[in-house]
């Protein structure tokens, strides 16, 4: 269950039902990812809420795209990077695939299986599994 309603806390009450459902589905996983970067739960929650606000601004276009989940994930990643390093360049908005580091975090730190990760980042399960194998071969200090 979501502890903070995105609609209630971010002024998104007028958003379509599809957006509310998307937020409800993805918020727990997004929050788990953000907690890796922002160890304080309140700070992580603010970053996720900020990402959802950004997503809300482009929701009709995102929903009409071929992969709304992948675009939403990139918005979250960009928001995390921007908040973590406010004076540096944000992550590229439309990388062809999620970074190995993100997948490793979602798998080894957050505890998601490859199909769950694929659902969160908007990728194919086989691709995620292959990238996880590649990430496992790398030294953890490289993540």
XYZ file of N, CA and C in Angstrom:
429
model
N 0.839 -1.181 0.000
C 0.000 0.000 0.000
C 0.884 1.245 0.000
N 0.483 2.250 -0.726
C 1.229 3.489 -0.828
C 0.973 4.322 0.414
N 2.059 4.807 1.017
C 1.927 5.580 2.239
C 1.545 7.024 1.978
N 1.926 7.535 0.836
C 1.607 8.914 0.487
C 0.934 8.892 -0.868
N -0.240 9.439 -0.953
C -0.946 9.479 -2.221
C -0.355 10.560 -3.096
N 0.138 10.223 -4.292
C 0.688 11.247 -5.165
C -0.325 12.353 -5.449
N -1.589 11.993 -5.630
C -2.599 12.997 -5.929
C -2.786 13.958 -4.765
N -2.799 13.433 -3.553
C -3.034 14.278 -2.388
C -1.840 15.176 -2.094
N -0.639 14.662 -2.246
C 0.535 15.423 -1.831
C 1.140 16.292 -2.919
N 0.803 16.054 -4.155
C 1.435 16.814 -5.230
C 0.448 17.631 -6.043
N -0.801 17.684 -5.606
C -1.783 18.473 -6.321
C -2.211 17.852 -7.628
N -2.170 16.546 -7.730
C -2.508 15.865 -8.972
C -3.911 15.267 -8.933
N -4.758 15.786 -8.057
C -6.083 15.211 -7.862
C -6.910 15.171 -9.142
N -6.690 16.088 -10.065
C -7.469 16.153 -11.293
C -6.911 15.265 -12.400
N -5.890 14.497 -12.120
C -5.279 13.667 -13.152
C -6.176 12.477 -13.478
N -6.034 11.966 -14.687
C -6.856 10.832 -15.116
C -6.607 9.582 -14.271
N -7.585 8.718 -14.288
C -7.507 7.465 -13.538
C -6.289 6.639 -13.948
N -5.926 6.656 -15.233
C -4.768 5.889 -15.707
C -3.488 6.368 -15.037
N -3.387 7.689 -14.853
C -2.198 8.232 -14.212
C -2.161 7.831 -12.741
N -3.287 7.928 -12.059
C -3.348 7.530 -10.649
C -2.989 6.054 -10.492
N -3.473 5.225 -11.396
C -3.158 3.794 -11.334
C -1.675 3.554 -11.580
N -1.100 4.269 -12.550
C 0.325 4.146 -12.827
C 1.135 4.512 -11.587
N 0.800 5.621 -10.958
C 1.505 6.062 -9.750
C 1.373 5.030 -8.632
N 0.185 4.530 -8.444
C -0.056 3.529 -7.392
C 0.773 2.271 -7.634
N 0.867 1.846 -8.881
C 1.626 0.644 -9.224
C 3.129 0.840 -9.067
N 3.646 1.966 -9.531
C 5.098 2.153 -9.608
C 5.728 2.866 -8.416
N 4.955 3.583 -7.639
C 5.529 4.365 -6.546
C 6.360 3.532 -5.569
N 5.901 2.369 -5.112
C 6.724 1.609 -4.155
C 8.099 1.232 -4.716
N 8.158 0.815 -5.955
C 9.438 0.430 -6.560
C 10.306 1.647 -6.827
N 9.696 2.713 -7.296
C 10.443 3.952 -7.513
C 11.018 4.448 -6.190
N 10.226 4.363 -5.144
C 10.679 4.817 -3.831
C 11.833 3.952 -3.325
N 11.759 2.651 -3.532
C 12.863 1.766 -3.134
C 14.140 2.128 -3.872
N 14.026 2.437 -5.154
C 15.187 2.850 -5.940
C 15.741 4.180 -5.421
N 14.871 5.139 -5.186
C 15.313 6.459 -4.724
C 15.968 6.386 -3.343
N 15.518 5.473 -2.503
C 16.110 5.335 -1.163
C 17.569 4.895 -1.221
N 17.963 4.241 -2.303
C 19.369 3.866 -2.467
C 20.224 5.124 -2.592
N 19.725 6.124 -3.285
C 20.469 7.353 -3.527
C 20.270 8.382 -2.425
N 19.077 8.426 -1.859
C 18.741 9.385 -0.806
C 18.338 8.565 0.410
N 19.252 8.387 1.316
C 19.068 7.451 2.421
C 17.938 7.843 3.358
N 17.553 9.094 3.358
C 16.441 9.535 4.190
C 15.135 9.293 3.430
N 14.198 8.528 4.003
C 12.950 8.222 3.297
C 12.165 9.462 2.855
N 12.196 10.510 3.657
C 11.474 11.727 3.286
C 12.062 12.347 2.027
N 13.372 12.393 1.946
C 14.036 12.950 0.761
C 13.738 12.087 -0.465
N 13.782 10.778 -0.303
C 13.483 9.870 -1.412
C 12.043 10.080 -1.883
N 11.136 10.234 -0.954
C 9.739 10.461 -1.299
C 9.532 11.759 -2.065
N 10.248 12.798 -1.666
C 10.148 14.078 -2.374
C 10.645 13.944 -3.816
N 11.722 13.205 -3.997
C 12.270 13.018 -5.346
C 11.279 12.246 -6.217
N 10.685 11.201 -5.680
C 9.701 10.425 -6.435
C 8.489 11.289 -6.752
N 8.026 12.061 -5.782
C 6.895 12.959 -6.036
C 7.230 13.975 -7.122
N 8.449 14.485 -7.108
C 8.883 15.434 -8.133
C 8.873 14.763 -9.511
N 9.329 13.523 -9.573
C 9.314 12.794 -10.846
C 7.883 12.592 -11.334
N 6.967 12.265 -10.427
C 5.569 12.099 -10.827
C 4.958 13.423 -11.289
N 5.346 14.525 -10.676
C 4.865 15.840 -11.132
C 5.352 16.125 -12.546
N 6.616 15.811 -12.813
C 7.165 15.983 -14.156
C 6.429 15.084 -15.142
N 6.197 13.846 -14.742
C 5.470 12.897 -15.588
C 4.055 13.397 -15.860
N 3.403 13.955 -14.859
C 2.036 14.452 -15.023
C 1.957 15.533 -16.091
N 2.999 16.336 -16.193
C 3.009 17.432 -17.168
C 3.027 16.934 -18.612
N 3.551 15.738 -18.825
C 3.646 15.193 -20.179
C 2.854 13.897 -20.339
N 1.989 13.610 -19.379
C 1.275 12.335 -19.339
C 0.550 11.995 -20.641
N -0.216 12.899 -21.243
C -0.907 12.511 -22.481
C 0.056 12.036 -23.572
N 1.194 12.721 -23.711
C 2.172 12.319 -24.716
C 2.830 10.986 -24.341
N 3.131 10.830 -23.055
C 3.752 9.585 -22.590
C 2.803 8.418 -22.809
N 1.549 8.600 -22.448
C 0.563 7.532 -22.598
C 0.374 7.137 -24.055
N 0.545 8.093 -24.960
C 0.412 7.804 -26.376
C 1.667 7.248 -27.028
N 2.753 7.137 -26.258
C 4.006 6.631 -26.810
C 3.989 5.107 -26.895
N 5.012 4.574 -27.532
C 5.096 3.119 -27.669
C 5.511 2.423 -26.375
N 6.137 3.154 -25.440
C 6.590 2.537 -24.191
C 6.516 3.540 -23.030
N 5.306 3.793 -22.520
C 5.148 4.765 -21.436
C 5.982 4.441 -20.197
N 6.110 3.178 -19.871
C 6.859 2.796 -18.685
C 8.332 3.165 -18.802
N 8.911 2.976 -19.973
C 10.319 3.326 -20.174
C 10.530 4.837 -20.066
N 9.617 5.605 -20.609
C 9.739 7.059 -20.517
C 9.598 7.505 -19.063
N 8.643 6.933 -18.351
C 8.460 7.281 -16.940
C 9.711 6.927 -16.128
N 10.329 5.778 -16.426
C 11.550 5.386 -15.723
C 12.669 6.394 -15.990
N 12.798 6.833 -17.222
C 13.830 7.817 -17.552
C 13.576 9.142 -16.836
N 12.323 9.511 -16.683
C 12.000 10.725 -15.934
C 12.423 10.554 -14.480
N 12.153 9.394 -13.899
C 12.590 9.145 -12.515
C 14.110 9.211 -12.418
N 14.815 8.524 -13.319
C 16.289 8.513 -13.290
C 16.854 9.920 -13.426
N 16.287 10.692 -14.343
C 16.753 12.063 -14.543
C 16.503 12.913 -13.304
N 15.356 12.717 -12.679
C 15.031 13.479 -11.469
C 15.967 13.103 -10.337
N 16.241 11.818 -10.169
C 17.184 11.369 -9.137
C 18.558 11.983 -9.390
N 19.030 11.906 -10.621
C 20.357 12.445 -10.944
C 20.407 13.946 -10.724
N 19.379 14.639 -11.129
C 19.331 16.087 -10.978
C 19.316 16.482 -9.495
N 18.573 15.764 -8.684
C 18.489 16.082 -7.253
C 19.748 15.658 -6.510
N 20.370 14.572 -6.977
C 21.588 14.089 -6.329
C 22.779 14.982 -6.669
N 22.819 15.418 -7.922
C 23.914 16.264 -8.407
C 23.313 17.471 -9.098
N 22.809 18.434 -8.335
C 22.046 19.526 -8.940
C 22.820 20.379 -9.935
N 24.123 20.422 -9.881
C 24.885 21.274 -10.796
C 25.488 20.517 -11.971
N 25.156 19.244 -12.109
C 25.728 18.476 -13.215
C 24.647 18.142 -14.232
N 25.070 17.597 -15.341
C 24.148 17.242 -16.408
C 23.232 16.112 -15.957
N 21.926 16.200 -16.245
C 21.036 15.081 -15.934
C 21.325 13.901 -16.862
N 20.848 12.735 -16.483
C 21.017 11.550 -17.318
C 20.317 11.766 -18.656
N 20.834 11.127 -19.674
C 20.195 11.224 -20.981
C 18.753 10.736 -20.868
N 17.829 11.484 -21.431
C 16.420 11.172 -21.243
C 15.984 9.897 -21.938
N 16.538 9.580 -23.079
C 16.024 8.417 -23.809
C 17.162 7.490 -24.213
N 17.819 6.924 -23.234
C 18.823 5.911 -23.526
C 18.122 4.706 -24.131
N 18.808 3.933 -24.957
C 18.146 2.784 -25.558
C 17.807 1.696 -24.544
N 18.553 1.576 -23.476
C 18.274 0.559 -22.458
C 18.697 1.106 -21.099
N 18.057 0.621 -20.025
C 18.461 1.073 -18.688
C 19.908 0.713 -18.402
N 20.575 1.540 -17.656
C 21.975 1.301 -17.309
C 22.100 0.041 -16.466
N 23.205 -0.670 -16.677
C 23.471 -1.869 -15.886
C 23.415 -1.568 -14.396
N 23.892 -0.391 -14.003
C 23.921 -0.038 -12.595
C 22.517 0.018 -12.014
N 21.585 0.582 -12.763
C 20.207 0.659 -12.298
C 19.613 -0.733 -12.128
N 19.875 -1.591 -13.101
C 19.345 -2.946 -13.024
C 19.949 -3.697 -11.843
N 21.244 -3.507 -11.630
C 21.902 -4.158 -10.492
C 21.311 -3.661 -9.178
N 21.059 -2.366 -9.086
C 20.448 -1.814 -7.871
C 19.061 -2.407 -7.664
N 18.267 -2.423 -8.717
C 16.914 -2.960 -8.590
C 16.916 -4.443 -8.230
N 17.912 -5.173 -8.730
C 17.963 -6.611 -8.458
C 18.626 -6.931 -7.122
N 19.851 -6.458 -6.943
C 20.638 -6.861 -5.785
C 20.367 -6.051 -4.521
N 19.921 -4.820 -4.662
C 19.655 -3.991 -3.484
C 18.166 -3.966 -3.159
N 17.344 -3.668 -4.161
C 15.903 -3.582 -3.942
C 15.283 -4.976 -3.853
N 15.864 -5.946 -4.570
C 15.391 -7.326 -4.468
C 14.359 -7.732 -5.495
N 14.311 -7.042 -6.628
C 13.351 -7.394 -7.670
C 13.930 -8.453 -8.597
N 13.073 -9.335 -9.071
C 13.466 -10.333 -10.065
C 13.442 -9.691 -11.452
N 14.063 -10.339 -12.421
C 14.166 -9.796 -13.783
C 12.803 -9.410 -14.369
N 11.750 -10.231 -14.242
C 10.456 -9.807 -14.802
C 9.905 -8.543 -14.134
N 10.100 -8.415 -12.837
C 9.646 -7.209 -12.143
C 10.434 -5.981 -12.596
N 11.737 -6.159 -12.760
C 12.575 -5.056 -13.233
C 12.132 -4.636 -14.628
N 11.892 -5.611 -15.483
C 11.440 -5.308 -16.840
C 10.146 -4.502 -16.797
N 9.257 -4.835 -15.888
C 8.006 -4.101 -15.738
C 8.256 -2.668 -15.273
N 9.193 -2.482 -14.370
C 9.485 -1.157 -13.826
C 10.158 -0.255 -14.851
N 11.104 -0.776 -15.606
C 11.893 0.061 -16.514
C 11.375 0.051 -17.948
N 10.373 -0.763 -18.235
C 9.820 -0.799 -19.581
C 10.703 -1.483 -20.590
N 11.318 -2.591 -20.195
C 12.214 -3.336 -21.083
C 11.733 -4.780 -21.186
N 12.312 -5.511 -22.108
C 12.015 -6.935 -22.250
C 12.734 -7.718 -21.143
N 12.086 -8.734 -20.615
C 12.667 -9.538 -19.541
C 13.992 -10.165 -19.971
N 14.066 -10.665 -21.188
C 15.306 -11.295 -21.660
C 16.443 -10.284 -21.701
N 16.143 -9.080 -22.108
C 17.161 -8.028 -22.137
C 17.648 -7.705 -20.730
N 16.718 -7.596 -19.798
C 17.085 -7.310 -18.408
C 17.945 -8.436 -17.852
N 17.556 -9.684 -18.106
C 18.331 -10.822 -17.605
C 19.752 -10.807 -18.170
N 19.888 -10.502 -19.445
C 21.217 -10.424 -20.054
C 22.053 -9.297 -19.463
N 21.431 -8.143 -19.259
C 22.157 -7.026 -18.670
C 22.554 -7.323 -17.223
N 21.712 -8.045 -16.496
C 22.068 -8.417 -15.123
C 23.273 -9.365 -15.115
N 23.310 -10.301 -16.055
C 24.472 -11.192 -16.152
C 25.729 -10.385 -16.452
N 25.617 -9.417 -17.333
C 26.749 -8.562 -17.673
C 27.188 -7.759 -16.453
N 26.236 -7.218 -15.726
C 26.555 -6.416 -14.534
C 27.222 -7.271 -13.464
N 26.810 -8.525 -13.356
C 27.391 -9.421 -12.350
C 28.863 -9.688 -12.627
N 29.258 -9.683 -13.902
C 30.659 -9.928 -14.259
C 31.556 -8.740 -13.904
N 30.952 -7.570 -13.783
C 31.731 -6.376 -13.453
C 32.013 -6.337 -11.957
N 33.045 -5.660 -11.612
C 33.385 -5.505 -10.193
C 32.355 -4.608 -9.525
N 31.870 -4.939 -8.315
C 30.882 -4.099 -7.636
C 31.321 -2.660 -7.462
N 32.618 -2.399 -7.313
C 33.057 -1.019 -7.143
C 32.859 -0.200 -8.413
N 32.648 -0.859 -9.548
C 32.393 -0.150 -10.799
C 30.963 0.334 -10.908
N 30.050 -0.165 -10.048
C 28.630 0.210 -10.149
C 28.458 1.611 -9.735
